Amino acid sequence: MEHPFCECLAETCNKAGFLEGIIDEINFEDEKDLAPVQEEISKVNSRISDIRGQLNNFIDLLGREGSKIIDMVEARMEKLRAEEKILEQKKEDLKLQLADTPEKLNAPLILERLKDFNQLMAVADKKEKARIYQLIIRDIPVEKGKARI
């Protein structure tokens, strides 16, 4: 390899467990970010179950002959059905939010793709190498005074 950056990158990528550790950390952060949404879905599901149980109780009560509270029960049932509809929509919105999150990174696949990095750089011309370097380093934050190659 003719460039110190390329050598450093190849050496870093080939360290045992290095990339797997980074990928595990990224996946853990993604899971941590999704935890509140999943918790909210659980709460919504619990409340929907409560509402459905109350509705079933009211239906049983209405089925009894001679009940004097039918109007009150029917009004309460309408409120519960409206709340259930709102919660169902909220649950769907939360599920869409979960579906819109990135998939977990696949460490073995990434390692497989990086395995031939040295070979790729050996056959790349100067322009291709420059483009590859730009793609690799454009999103890497570097703290002042901590950059080294």
mmCIF file of N, CA and C in Angstrom:
data_model
loop_
_atom_site.group_PDB
_atom_site.id
_atom_site.type_symbol
_atom_site.label_atom_id
_atom_site.label_comp_id
_atom_site.label_asym_id
_atom_site.label_seq_id
_atom_site.Cartn_x
_atom_site.Cartn_y
_atom_site.Cartn_z
ATOM 1 N N MET A 1 0.845 -1.180 0.000
ATOM 2 C CA MET A 1 0.000 0.000 0.000
ATOM 3 C C MET A 1 0.888 1.239 0.000
ATOM 4 N N GLU A 2 0.503 2.209 -0.797
ATOM 5 C CA GLU A 2 1.364 3.374 -0.908
ATOM 6 C C GLU A 2 0.961 4.528 -0.007
ATOM 7 N N HIS A 3 -0.177 4.479 0.594
ATOM 8 C CA HIS A 3 -0.653 5.625 1.364
ATOM 9 C C HIS A 3 -0.830 5.245 2.836
ATOM 10 N N PRO A 4 -0.297 6.046 3.762
ATOM 11 C CA PRO A 4 -0.411 5.720 5.190
ATOM 12 C C PRO A 4 -1.859 5.603 5.663
ATOM 13 N N PHE A 5 -2.751 6.440 5.112
ATOM 14 C CA PHE A 5 -4.157 6.356 5.485
ATOM 15 C C PHE A 5 -4.730 4.988 5.136
ATOM 16 N N CYS A 6 -4.426 4.544 3.941
ATOM 17 C CA CYS A 6 -4.934 3.256 3.473
ATOM 18 C C CYS A 6 -4.392 2.125 4.338
ATOM 19 N N GLU A 7 -3.104 2.199 4.661
ATOM 20 C CA GLU A 7 -2.498 1.171 5.510
ATOM 21 C C GLU A 7 -3.132 1.166 6.895
ATOM 22 N N CYS A 8 -3.332 2.358 7.448
ATOM 23 C CA CYS A 8 -3.943 2.474 8.778
ATOM 24 C C CYS A 8 -5.376 1.939 8.755
ATOM 25 N N LEU A 9 -6.121 2.282 7.714
ATOM 26 C CA LEU A 9 -7.502 1.815 7.588
ATOM 27 C C LEU A 9 -7.556 0.296 7.466
ATOM 28 N N ALA A 10 -6.706 -0.255 6.623
ATOM 29 C CA ALA A 10 -6.682 -1.709 6.442
ATOM 30 C C ALA A 10 -6.292 -2.404 7.743
ATOM 31 N N GLU A 11 -5.309 -1.861 8.442
ATOM 32 C CA GLU A 11 -4.865 -2.449 9.712
ATOM 33 C C GLU A 11 -5.994 -2.409 10.748
ATOM 34 N N THR A 12 -6.673 -1.287 10.811
ATOM 35 C CA THR A 12 -7.777 -1.135 11.760
ATOM 36 C C THR A 12 -8.911 -2.100 11.433
ATOM 37 N N CYS A 13 -9.251 -2.203 10.163
ATOM 38 C CA CYS A 13 -10.347 -3.084 9.756
ATOM 39 C C CYS A 13 -10.018 -4.551 10.003
ATOM 40 N N ASN A 14 -8.758 -4.897 9.982
ATOM 41 C CA ASN A 14 -8.362 -6.286 10.150
ATOM 42 C C ASN A 14 -8.127 -6.683 11.607
ATOM 43 N N LYS A 15 -8.193 -5.728 12.543
ATOM 44 C CA LYS A 15 -8.031 -6.068 13.959
ATOM 45 C C LYS A 15 -9.177 -6.975 14.389
ATOM 46 N N ALA A 16 -8.837 -8.036 15.073
ATOM 47 C CA ALA A 16 -9.853 -8.998 15.511
ATOM 48 C C ALA A 16 -10.838 -8.332 16.466
ATOM 49 N N GLY A 17 -12.103 -8.426 16.143
ATOM 50 C CA GLY A 17 -13.153 -7.935 17.015
ATOM 51 C C GLY A 17 -13.417 -6.442 16.937
ATOM 52 N N PHE A 18 -12.574 -5.693 16.257
ATOM 53 C CA PHE A 18 -12.730 -4.232 16.209
ATOM 54 C C PHE A 18 -14.056 -3.834 15.561
ATOM 55 N N LEU A 19 -14.270 -4.282 14.328
ATOM 56 C CA LEU A 19 -15.502 -3.908 13.627
ATOM 57 C C LEU A 19 -16.731 -4.500 14.293
ATOM 58 N N GLU A 20 -16.617 -5.733 14.785
ATOM 59 C CA GLU A 20 -17.752 -6.344 15.463
ATOM 60 C C GLU A 20 -18.165 -5.501 16.667
ATOM 61 N N GLY A 21 -17.174 -4.999 17.398
ATOM 62 C CA GLY A 21 -17.463 -4.153 18.557
ATOM 63 C C GLY A 21 -18.169 -2.871 18.165
ATOM 64 N N ILE A 22 -17.709 -2.245 17.092
ATOM 65 C CA ILE A 22 -18.350 -1.017 16.618
ATOM 66 C C ILE A 22 -19.786 -1.299 16.179
ATOM 67 N N ILE A 23 -19.964 -2.378 15.443
ATOM 68 C CA ILE A 23 -21.294 -2.729 14.949
ATOM 69 C C ILE A 23 -22.230 -3.051 16.113
ATOM 70 N N ASP A 24 -21.735 -3.793 17.101
ATOM 71 C CA ASP A 24 -22.556 -4.090 18.280
ATOM 72 C C ASP A 24 -22.966 -2.804 18.996
ATOM 73 N N GLU A 25 -22.039 -1.867 19.103
ATOM 74 C CA GLU A 25 -22.325 -0.584 19.757
ATOM 75 C C GLU A 25 -23.401 0.192 18.991
ATOM 76 N N ILE A 26 -23.297 0.223 17.673
ATOM 77 C CA ILE A 26 -24.302 0.915 16.852
ATOM 78 C C ILE A 26 -25.663 0.246 17.021
ATOM 79 N N ASN A 27 -25.697 -1.080 16.954
ATOM 80 C CA ASN A 27 -26.963 -1.797 17.110
ATOM 81 C C ASN A 27 -27.562 -1.554 18.491
ATOM 82 N N PHE A 28 -26.717 -1.524 19.537
ATOM 83 C CA PHE A 28 -27.196 -1.276 20.896
ATOM 84 C C PHE A 28 -27.807 0.122 21.001
ATOM 85 N N GLU A 29 -27.142 1.113 20.412
ATOM 86 C CA GLU A 29 -27.658 2.489 20.441
ATOM 87 C C GLU A 29 -29.003 2.566 19.722
ATOM 88 N N ASP A 30 -29.125 1.872 18.592
ATOM 89 C CA ASP A 30 -30.394 1.870 17.862
ATOM 90 C C ASP A 30 -31.500 1.251 18.708
ATOM 91 N N GLU A 31 -31.197 0.133 19.376
ATOM 92 C CA GLU A 31 -32.185 -0.513 20.233
ATOM 93 C C GLU A 31 -32.590 0.407 21.381
ATOM 94 N N LYS A 32 -31.598 1.095 21.951
ATOM 95 C CA LYS A 32 -31.866 2.012 23.061
ATOM 96 C C LYS A 32 -32.772 3.154 22.596
ATOM 97 N N ASP A 33 -32.562 3.636 21.384
ATOM 98 C CA ASP A 33 -33.387 4.710 20.842
ATOM 99 C C ASP A 33 -34.823 4.255 20.600
ATOM 100 N N LEU A 34 -35.005 2.984 20.272
ATOM 101 C CA LEU A 34 -36.336 2.458 19.975
ATOM 102 C C LEU A 34 -37.108 2.037 21.220
ATOM 103 N N ALA A 35 -36.429 1.864 22.337
ATOM 104 C CA ALA A 35 -37.073 1.377 23.553
ATOM 105 C C ALA A 35 -38.284 2.223 23.966
ATOM 106 N N PRO A 36 -38.209 3.562 23.944
ATOM 107 C CA PRO A 36 -39.397 4.340 24.338
ATOM 108 C C PRO A 36 -40.597 4.103 23.426
ATOM 109 N N VAL A 37 -40.355 3.941 22.136
ATOM 110 C CA VAL A 37 -41.459 3.685 21.205
ATOM 111 C C VAL A 37 -42.085 2.332 21.503
ATOM 112 N N GLN A 38 -41.246 1.328 21.736
ATOM 113 C CA GLN A 38 -41.774 0.003 22.044
ATOM 114 C C GLN A 38 -42.530 0.010 23.369
ATOM 115 N N GLU A 39 -42.048 0.770 24.341
ATOM 116 C CA GLU A 39 -42.737 0.883 25.630
ATOM 117 C C GLU A 39 -44.096 1.555 25.445
ATOM 118 N N GLU A 40 -44.133 2.581 24.609
ATOM 119 C CA GLU A 40 -45.396 3.277 24.336
ATOM 120 C C GLU A 40 -46.393 2.340 23.657
ATOM 121 N N ILE A 41 -45.927 1.523 22.723
ATOM 122 C CA ILE A 41 -46.809 0.541 22.073
ATOM 123 C C ILE A 41 -47.371 -0.424 23.109
ATOM 124 N N SER A 42 -46.548 -0.853 24.028
ATOM 125 C CA SER A 42 -47.001 -1.761 25.080
ATOM 126 C C SER A 42 -48.089 -1.116 25.938
ATOM 127 N N LYS A 43 -47.897 0.162 26.301
ATOM 128 C CA LYS A 43 -48.908 0.881 27.092
ATOM 129 C C LYS A 43 -50.214 1.019 26.321
ATOM 130 N N VAL A 44 -50.101 1.342 25.037
ATOM 131 C CA VAL A 44 -51.296 1.488 24.207
ATOM 132 C C VAL A 44 -52.030 0.156 24.114
ATOM 133 N N ASN A 45 -51.297 -0.925 23.882
ATOM 134 C CA ASN A 45 -51.923 -2.253 23.812
ATOM 135 C C ASN A 45 -52.624 -2.604 25.115
ATOM 136 N N SER A 46 -52.004 -2.271 26.240
ATOM 137 C CA SER A 46 -52.598 -2.551 27.548
ATOM 138 C C SER A 46 -53.903 -1.778 27.722
ATOM 139 N N ARG A 47 -53.885 -0.490 27.348
ATOM 140 C CA ARG A 47 -55.104 0.320 27.489
ATOM 141 C C ARG A 47 -56.192 -0.183 26.548
ATOM 142 N N ILE A 48 -55.836 -0.588 25.346
ATOM 143 C CA ILE A 48 -56.831 -1.146 24.418
ATOM 144 C C ILE A 48 -57.462 -2.398 25.010
ATOM 145 N N SER A 49 -56.653 -3.241 25.624
ATOM 146 C CA SER A 49 -57.191 -4.445 26.267
ATOM 147 C C SER A 49 -58.149 -4.084 27.392
ATOM 148 N N ASP A 50 -57.789 -3.069 28.195
ATOM 149 C CA ASP A 50 -58.680 -2.610 29.270
ATOM 150 C C ASP A 50 -60.014 -2.129 28.713
ATOM 151 N N ILE A 51 -59.946 -1.340 27.656
ATOM 152 C CA ILE A 51 -61.170 -0.801 27.044
ATOM 153 C C ILE A 51 -62.045 -1.934 26.535
ATOM 154 N N ARG A 52 -61.426 -2.898 25.868
ATOM 155 C CA ARG A 52 -62.216 -4.018 25.330
ATOM 156 C C ARG A 52 -62.868 -4.831 26.455
ATOM 157 N N GLY A 53 -62.144 -4.976 27.564
ATOM 158 C CA GLY A 53 -62.728 -5.670 28.717
ATOM 159 C C GLY A 53 -63.919 -4.912 29.280
ATOM 160 N N GLN A 54 -63.795 -3.583 29.392
ATOM 161 C CA GLN A 54 -64.909 -2.768 29.885
ATOM 162 C C GLN A 54 -66.098 -2.837 28.942
ATOM 163 N N LEU A 55 -65.806 -2.770 27.637
ATOM 164 C CA LEU A 55 -66.890 -2.870 26.660
ATOM 165 C C LEU A 55 -67.624 -4.200 26.783
ATOM 166 N N ASN A 56 -66.879 -5.271 26.955
ATOM 167 C CA ASN A 56 -67.527 -6.583 27.125
ATOM 168 C C ASN A 56 -68.384 -6.625 28.383
ATOM 169 N N ASN A 57 -67.889 -6.008 29.459
ATOM 170 C CA ASN A 57 -68.689 -5.949 30.690
ATOM 171 C C ASN A 57 -69.978 -5.169 30.464
ATOM 172 N N PHE A 58 -69.884 -4.053 29.748
ATOM 173 C CA PHE A 58 -71.074 -3.260 29.471
ATOM 174 C C PHE A 58 -72.050 -4.010 28.573
ATOM 175 N N ILE A 59 -71.516 -4.728 27.616
ATOM 176 C CA ILE A 59 -72.383 -5.517 26.732
ATOM 177 C C ILE A 59 -73.129 -6.571 27.545
ATOM 178 N N ASP A 60 -72.414 -7.210 28.468
ATOM 179 C CA ASP A 60 -73.070 -8.185 29.336
ATOM 180 C C ASP A 60 -74.155 -7.511 30.176
ATOM 181 N N LEU A 61 -73.860 -6.325 30.693
ATOM 182 C CA LEU A 61 -74.813 -5.602 31.524
ATOM 183 C C LEU A 61 -76.045 -5.197 30.715
ATOM 184 N N LEU A 62 -75.840 -4.746 29.499
ATOM 185 C CA LEU A 62 -76.962 -4.345 28.648
ATOM 186 C C LEU A 62 -77.838 -5.526 28.270
ATOM 187 N N GLY A 63 -77.258 -6.683 28.234
ATOM 188 C CA GLY A 63 -78.010 -7.874 27.876
ATOM 189 C C GLY A 63 -79.006 -8.297 28.950
ATOM 190 N N ARG A 64 -78.839 -7.797 30.141
ATOM 191 C CA ARG A 64 -79.768 -8.146 31.220
ATOM 192 C C ARG A 64 -81.059 -7.357 31.051
ATOM 193 N N GLU A 65 -82.147 -8.030 31.268
ATOM 194 C CA GLU A 65 -83.442 -7.363 31.132
ATOM 195 C C GLU A 65 -83.714 -6.503 32.352
ATOM 196 N N GLY A 66 -84.361 -5.410 32.113
ATOM 197 C CA GLY A 66 -84.773 -4.545 33.205
ATOM 198 C C GLY A 66 -83.682 -3.613 33.696
ATOM 199 N N SER A 67 -82.548 -3.516 32.995
ATOM 200 C CA SER A 67 -81.486 -2.621 33.432
ATOM 201 C C SER A 67 -81.947 -1.175 33.286
ATOM 202 N N LYS A 68 -81.768 -0.382 34.325
ATOM 203 C CA LYS A 68 -82.226 1.006 34.327
ATOM 204 C C LYS A 68 -81.125 1.983 33.922
ATOM 205 N N ILE A 69 -79.949 1.478 33.660
ATOM 206 C CA ILE A 69 -78.835 2.368 33.362
ATOM 207 C C ILE A 69 -78.353 2.236 31.915
ATOM 208 N N ILE A 70 -79.241 1.766 31.070
ATOM 209 C CA ILE A 70 -78.864 1.501 29.685
ATOM 210 C C ILE A 70 -78.308 2.753 28.999
ATOM 211 N N ASP A 71 -78.962 3.891 29.122
ATOM 212 C CA ASP A 71 -78.491 5.114 28.453
ATOM 213 C C ASP A 71 -77.105 5.512 28.941
ATOM 214 N N MET A 72 -76.878 5.418 30.231
ATOM 215 C CA MET A 72 -75.584 5.787 30.797
ATOM 216 C C MET A 72 -74.493 4.825 30.301
ATOM 217 N N VAL A 73 -74.813 3.552 30.267
ATOM 218 C CA VAL A 73 -73.852 2.549 29.813
ATOM 219 C C VAL A 73 -73.546 2.739 28.330
ATOM 220 N N GLU A 74 -74.565 3.006 27.539
ATOM 221 C CA GLU A 74 -74.349 3.208 26.109
ATOM 222 C C GLU A 74 -73.471 4.439 25.855
ATOM 223 N N ALA A 75 -73.680 5.499 26.625
ATOM 224 C CA ALA A 75 -72.844 6.700 26.475
ATOM 225 C C ALA A 75 -71.387 6.378 26.824
ATOM 226 N N ARG A 76 -71.208 5.648 27.898
ATOM 227 C CA ARG A 76 -69.838 5.263 28.305
ATOM 228 C C ARG A 76 -69.200 4.369 27.248
ATOM 229 N N MET A 77 -69.988 3.462 26.674
ATOM 230 C CA MET A 77 -69.469 2.579 25.635
ATOM 231 C C MET A 77 -69.024 3.382 24.415
ATOM 232 N N GLU A 78 -69.779 4.409 24.064
ATOM 233 C CA GLU A 78 -69.398 5.250 22.924
ATOM 234 C C GLU A 78 -68.065 5.943 23.196
ATOM 235 N N LYS A 79 -67.890 6.449 24.413
ATOM 236 C CA LYS A 79 -66.622 7.090 24.772
ATOM 237 C C LYS A 79 -65.470 6.094 24.695
ATOM 238 N N LEU A 80 -65.697 4.888 25.194
ATOM 239 C CA LEU A 80 -64.657 3.859 25.159
ATOM 240 C C LEU A 80 -64.323 3.463 23.722
ATOM 241 N N ARG A 81 -65.338 3.350 22.894
ATOM 242 C CA ARG A 81 -65.077 3.002 21.490
ATOM 243 C C ARG A 81 -64.284 4.110 20.786
ATOM 244 N N ALA A 82 -64.611 5.354 21.096
ATOM 245 C CA ALA A 82 -63.873 6.478 20.505
ATOM 246 C C ALA A 82 -62.417 6.455 20.978
ATOM 247 N N GLU A 83 -62.211 6.212 22.271
ATOM 248 C CA GLU A 83 -60.842 6.135 22.796
ATOM 249 C C GLU A 83 -60.092 4.967 22.180
ATOM 250 N N GLU A 84 -60.773 3.842 22.025
ATOM 251 C CA GLU A 84 -60.140 2.670 21.410
ATOM 252 C C GLU A 84 -59.706 2.989 19.977
ATOM 253 N N LYS A 85 -60.544 3.693 19.231
ATOM 254 C CA LYS A 85 -60.216 4.048 17.855
ATOM 255 C C LYS A 85 -58.983 4.956 17.813
ATOM 256 N N ILE A 86 -58.926 5.918 18.717
ATOM 257 C CA ILE A 86 -57.772 6.830 18.787
ATOM 258 C C ILE A 86 -56.501 6.054 19.129
ATOM 259 N N LEU A 87 -56.620 5.142 20.099
ATOM 260 C CA LEU A 87 -55.456 4.354 20.510
ATOM 261 C C LEU A 87 -54.996 3.414 19.402
ATOM 262 N N GLU A 88 -55.919 2.847 18.665
ATOM 263 C CA GLU A 88 -55.546 1.988 17.542
ATOM 264 C C GLU A 88 -54.764 2.786 16.500
ATOM 265 N N GLN A 89 -55.196 4.025 16.240
ATOM 266 C CA GLN A 89 -54.477 4.871 15.289
ATOM 267 C C GLN A 89 -53.103 5.231 15.821
ATOM 268 N N LYS A 90 -53.028 5.530 17.115
ATOM 269 C CA LYS A 90 -51.736 5.849 17.729
ATOM 270 C C LYS A 90 -50.791 4.651 17.627
ATOM 271 N N LYS A 91 -51.323 3.462 17.867
ATOM 272 C CA LYS A 91 -50.509 2.245 17.769
ATOM 273 C C LYS A 91 -49.982 2.061 16.351
ATOM 274 N N GLU A 92 -50.815 2.306 15.358
ATOM 275 C CA GLU A 92 -50.383 2.185 13.966
ATOM 276 C C GLU A 92 -49.288 3.208 13.653
ATOM 277 N N ASP A 93 -49.446 4.430 14.160
ATOM 278 C CA ASP A 93 -48.425 5.462 13.951
ATOM 279 C C ASP A 93 -47.102 5.050 14.581
ATOM 280 N N LEU A 94 -47.165 4.486 15.794
ATOM 281 C CA LEU A 94 -45.943 4.034 16.473
ATOM 282 C C LEU A 94 -45.292 2.880 15.714
ATOM 283 N N LYS A 95 -46.100 1.976 15.190
ATOM 284 C CA LYS A 95 -45.559 0.868 14.405
ATOM 285 C C LYS A 95 -44.869 1.381 13.138
ATOM 286 N N LEU A 96 -45.452 2.396 12.515
ATOM 287 C CA LEU A 96 -44.809 3.000 11.339
ATOM 288 C C LEU A 96 -43.477 3.636 11.723
ATOM 289 N N GLN A 97 -43.460 4.262 12.888
ATOM 290 C CA GLN A 97 -42.213 4.864 13.363
ATOM 291 C C GLN A 97 -41.147 3.789 13.574
ATOM 292 N N LEU A 98 -41.545 2.656 14.135
ATOM 293 C CA LEU A 98 -40.606 1.540 14.320
ATOM 294 C C LEU A 98 -40.147 0.981 12.986
ATOM 295 N N ALA A 99 -41.063 0.882 12.045
ATOM 296 C CA ALA A 99 -40.725 0.311 10.741
ATOM 297 C C ALA A 99 -39.774 1.219 9.961
ATOM 298 N N ASP A 100 -39.768 2.496 10.307
ATOM 299 C CA ASP A 100 -38.934 3.464 9.595
ATOM 300 C C ASP A 100 -37.530 3.580 10.184
ATOM 301 N N THR A 101 -37.187 2.721 11.131
ATOM 302 C CA THR A 101 -35.864 2.776 11.750
ATOM 303 C C THR A 101 -34.902 1.871 10.983
ATOM 304 N N PRO A 102 -33.622 2.164 11.057
ATOM 305 C CA PRO A 102 -32.651 1.356 10.307
ATOM 306 C C PRO A 102 -32.560 -0.073 10.852
ATOM 307 N N GLU A 103 -32.229 -0.979 9.949
ATOM 308 C CA GLU A 103 -32.035 -2.367 10.355
ATOM 309 C C GLU A 103 -30.712 -2.502 11.095
ATOM 310 N N LYS A 104 -30.605 -3.572 11.871
ATOM 311 C CA LYS A 104 -29.345 -3.838 12.561
ATOM 312 C C LYS A 104 -28.252 -4.099 11.536
ATOM 313 N N LEU A 105 -27.049 -3.694 11.897
ATOM 314 C CA LEU A 105 -25.906 -3.945 11.015
ATOM 315 C C LEU A 105 -25.488 -5.405 11.144
ATOM 316 N N ASN A 106 -25.086 -5.986 10.040
ATOM 317 C CA ASN A 106 -24.700 -7.383 9.996
ATOM 318 C C ASN A 106 -23.172 -7.467 9.962
ATOM 319 N N ALA A 107 -22.557 -7.756 11.116
ATOM 320 C CA ALA A 107 -21.095 -7.770 11.230
ATOM 321 C C ALA A 107 -20.432 -8.746 10.256
ATOM 322 N N PRO A 108 -20.878 -9.996 10.156
ATOM 323 C CA PRO A 108 -20.211 -10.914 9.223
ATOM 324 C C PRO A 108 -20.261 -10.421 7.774
ATOM 325 N N LEU A 109 -21.369 -9.830 7.376
ATOM 326 C CA LEU A 109 -21.486 -9.328 6.012
ATOM 327 C C LEU A 109 -20.521 -8.156 5.787
ATOM 328 N N ILE A 110 -20.443 -7.257 6.744
ATOM 329 C CA ILE A 110 -19.532 -6.114 6.615
ATOM 330 C C ILE A 110 -18.088 -6.591 6.552
ATOM 331 N N LEU A 111 -17.733 -7.540 7.413
ATOM 332 C CA LEU A 111 -16.370 -8.071 7.402
ATOM 333 C C LEU A 111 -16.048 -8.740 6.068
ATOM 334 N N GLU A 112 -17.025 -9.431 5.520
ATOM 335 C CA GLU A 112 -16.831 -10.088 4.222
ATOM 336 C C GLU A 112 -16.560 -9.050 3.134
ATOM 337 N N ARG A 113 -17.313 -7.934 3.185
ATOM 338 C CA ARG A 113 -17.138 -6.886 2.185
ATOM 339 C C ARG A 113 -15.790 -6.171 2.331
ATOM 340 N N LEU A 114 -15.280 -6.084 3.548
ATOM 341 C CA LEU A 114 -14.009 -5.399 3.777
ATOM 342 C C LEU A 114 -12.792 -6.307 3.600
ATOM 343 N N LYS A 115 -13.045 -7.593 3.495
ATOM 344 C CA LYS A 115 -11.942 -8.550 3.408
ATOM 345 C C LYS A 115 -11.009 -8.248 2.234
ATOM 346 N N ASP A 116 -11.577 -7.834 1.150
ATOM 347 C CA ASP A 116 -10.781 -7.609 -0.052
ATOM 348 C C ASP A 116 -10.441 -6.130 -0.261
ATOM 349 N N PHE A 117 -10.480 -5.362 0.801
ATOM 350 C CA PHE A 117 -10.193 -3.930 0.682
ATOM 351 C C PHE A 117 -8.799 -3.678 0.110
ATOM 352 N N ASN A 118 -7.816 -4.407 0.614
ATOM 353 C CA ASN A 118 -6.446 -4.219 0.122
ATOM 354 C C ASN A 118 -6.345 -4.528 -1.364
ATOM 355 N N GLN A 119 -7.015 -5.569 -1.805
ATOM 356 C CA GLN A 119 -6.982 -5.927 -3.221
ATOM 357 C C GLN A 119 -7.654 -4.846 -4.073
ATOM 358 N N LEU A 120 -8.755 -4.303 -3.572
ATOM 359 C CA LEU A 120 -9.444 -3.240 -4.290
ATOM 360 C C LEU A 120 -8.535 -2.027 -4.455
ATOM 361 N N MET A 121 -7.867 -1.648 -3.386
ATOM 362 C CA MET A 121 -7.002 -0.480 -3.449
ATOM 363 C C MET A 121 -5.785 -0.736 -4.334
ATOM 364 N N ALA A 122 -5.343 -1.967 -4.418
ATOM 365 C CA ALA A 122 -4.176 -2.296 -5.247
ATOM 366 C C ALA A 122 -4.473 -2.120 -6.737
ATOM 367 N N VAL A 123 -5.719 -2.351 -7.155
ATOM 368 C CA VAL A 123 -6.051 -2.255 -8.577
ATOM 369 C C VAL A 123 -6.720 -0.942 -8.951
ATOM 370 N N ALA A 124 -7.091 -0.128 -7.960
ATOM 371 C CA ALA A 124 -7.775 1.136 -8.239
ATOM 372 C C ALA A 124 -6.785 2.169 -8.781
ATOM 373 N N ASP A 125 -7.269 2.977 -9.732
ATOM 374 C CA ASP A 125 -6.406 4.060 -10.215
ATOM 375 C C ASP A 125 -6.479 5.229 -9.233
ATOM 376 N N LYS A 126 -5.733 6.271 -9.500
ATOM 377 C CA LYS A 126 -5.605 7.402 -8.581
ATOM 378 C C LYS A 126 -6.963 8.060 -8.288
ATOM 379 N N LYS A 127 -7.779 8.266 -9.323
ATOM 380 C CA LYS A 127 -9.094 8.888 -9.140
ATOM 381 C C LYS A 127 -10.016 7.999 -8.310
ATOM 382 N N GLU A 128 -9.989 6.703 -8.591
ATOM 383 C CA GLU A 128 -10.829 5.770 -7.841
ATOM 384 C C GLU A 128 -10.419 5.734 -6.374
ATOM 385 N N LYS A 129 -9.131 5.733 -6.127
ATOM 386 C CA LYS A 129 -8.652 5.741 -4.738
ATOM 387 C C LYS A 129 -9.096 7.009 -4.020
ATOM 388 N N ALA A 130 -8.979 8.146 -4.694
ATOM 389 C CA ALA A 130 -9.395 9.415 -4.084
ATOM 390 C C ALA A 130 -10.881 9.368 -3.737
ATOM 391 N N ARG A 131 -11.686 8.839 -4.638
ATOM 392 C CA ARG A 131 -13.136 8.743 -4.393
ATOM 393 C C ARG A 131 -13.424 7.799 -3.227
ATOM 394 N N ILE A 132 -12.735 6.686 -3.167
ATOM 395 C CA ILE A 132 -12.921 5.729 -2.068
ATOM 396 C C ILE A 132 -12.558 6.387 -0.740
ATOM 397 N N TYR A 133 -11.440 7.103 -0.707
ATOM 398 C CA TYR A 133 -11.038 7.805 0.522
ATOM 399 C C TYR A 133 -12.108 8.813 0.944
ATOM 400 N N GLN A 134 -12.623 9.556 -0.028
ATOM 401 C CA GLN A 134 -13.653 10.552 0.291
ATOM 402 C C GLN A 134 -14.899 9.885 0.869
ATOM 403 N N LEU A 135 -15.312 8.792 0.284
ATOM 404 C CA LEU A 135 -16.492 8.085 0.775
ATOM 405 C C LEU A 135 -16.283 7.562 2.195
ATOM 406 N N ILE A 136 -15.076 7.115 2.474
ATOM 407 C CA ILE A 136 -14.797 6.532 3.788
ATOM 408 C C ILE A 136 -14.723 7.602 4.874
ATOM 409 N N ILE A 137 -14.073 8.720 4.567
ATOM 410 C CA ILE A 137 -13.789 9.672 5.646
ATOM 411 C C ILE A 137 -14.733 10.868 5.710
ATOM 412 N N ARG A 138 -15.664 11.014 4.797
ATOM 413 C CA ARG A 138 -16.470 12.237 4.775
ATOM 414 C C ARG A 138 -17.346 12.400 6.017
ATOM 415 N N ASP A 139 -17.760 11.338 6.660
ATOM 416 C CA ASP A 139 -18.646 11.448 7.813
ATOM 417 C C ASP A 139 -17.976 11.071 9.123
ATOM 418 N N ILE A 140 -16.659 11.061 9.161
ATOM 419 C CA ILE A 140 -15.949 10.700 10.386
ATOM 420 C C ILE A 140 -15.627 11.976 11.160
ATOM 421 N N PRO A 141 -16.238 12.143 12.350
ATOM 422 C CA PRO A 141 -15.913 13.336 13.138
ATOM 423 C C PRO A 141 -14.544 13.167 13.800
ATOM 424 N N VAL A 142 -13.748 14.211 13.789
ATOM 425 C CA VAL A 142 -12.421 14.167 14.397
ATOM 426 C C VAL A 142 -12.312 15.333 15.367
ATOM 427 N N GLU A 143 -12.013 15.017 16.626
ATOM 428 C CA GLU A 143 -11.842 16.068 17.613
ATOM 429 C C GLU A 143 -10.480 16.722 17.414
ATOM 430 N N LYS A 144 -10.456 18.020 17.624
ATOM 431 C CA LYS A 144 -9.227 18.779 17.426
ATOM 432 C C LYS A 144 -8.144 18.230 18.343
ATOM 433 N N GLY A 145 -6.983 17.975 17.776
ATOM 434 C CA GLY A 145 -5.846 17.482 18.548
ATOM 435 C C GLY A 145 -5.832 15.977 18.741
ATOM 436 N N LYS A 146 -6.839 15.274 18.241
ATOM 437 C CA LYS A 146 -6.886 13.822 18.442
ATOM 438 C C LYS A 146 -6.704 13.036 17.153
ATOM 439 N N ALA A 147 -6.563 13.723 16.037
ATOM 440 C CA ALA A 147 -6.394 13.036 14.756
ATOM 441 C C ALA A 147 -4.962 12.564 14.627
ATOM 442 N N ARG A 148 -4.818 11.305 14.192
ATOM 443 C CA ARG A 148 -3.476 10.784 13.926
ATOM 444 C C ARG A 148 -3.591 9.681 12.898
ATOM 445 N N ILE A 149 -2.590 9.590 12.080
ATOM 446 C CA ILE A 149 -2.515 8.498 11.090
ATOM 447 C C ILE A 149 -1.154 7.903 11.195
#
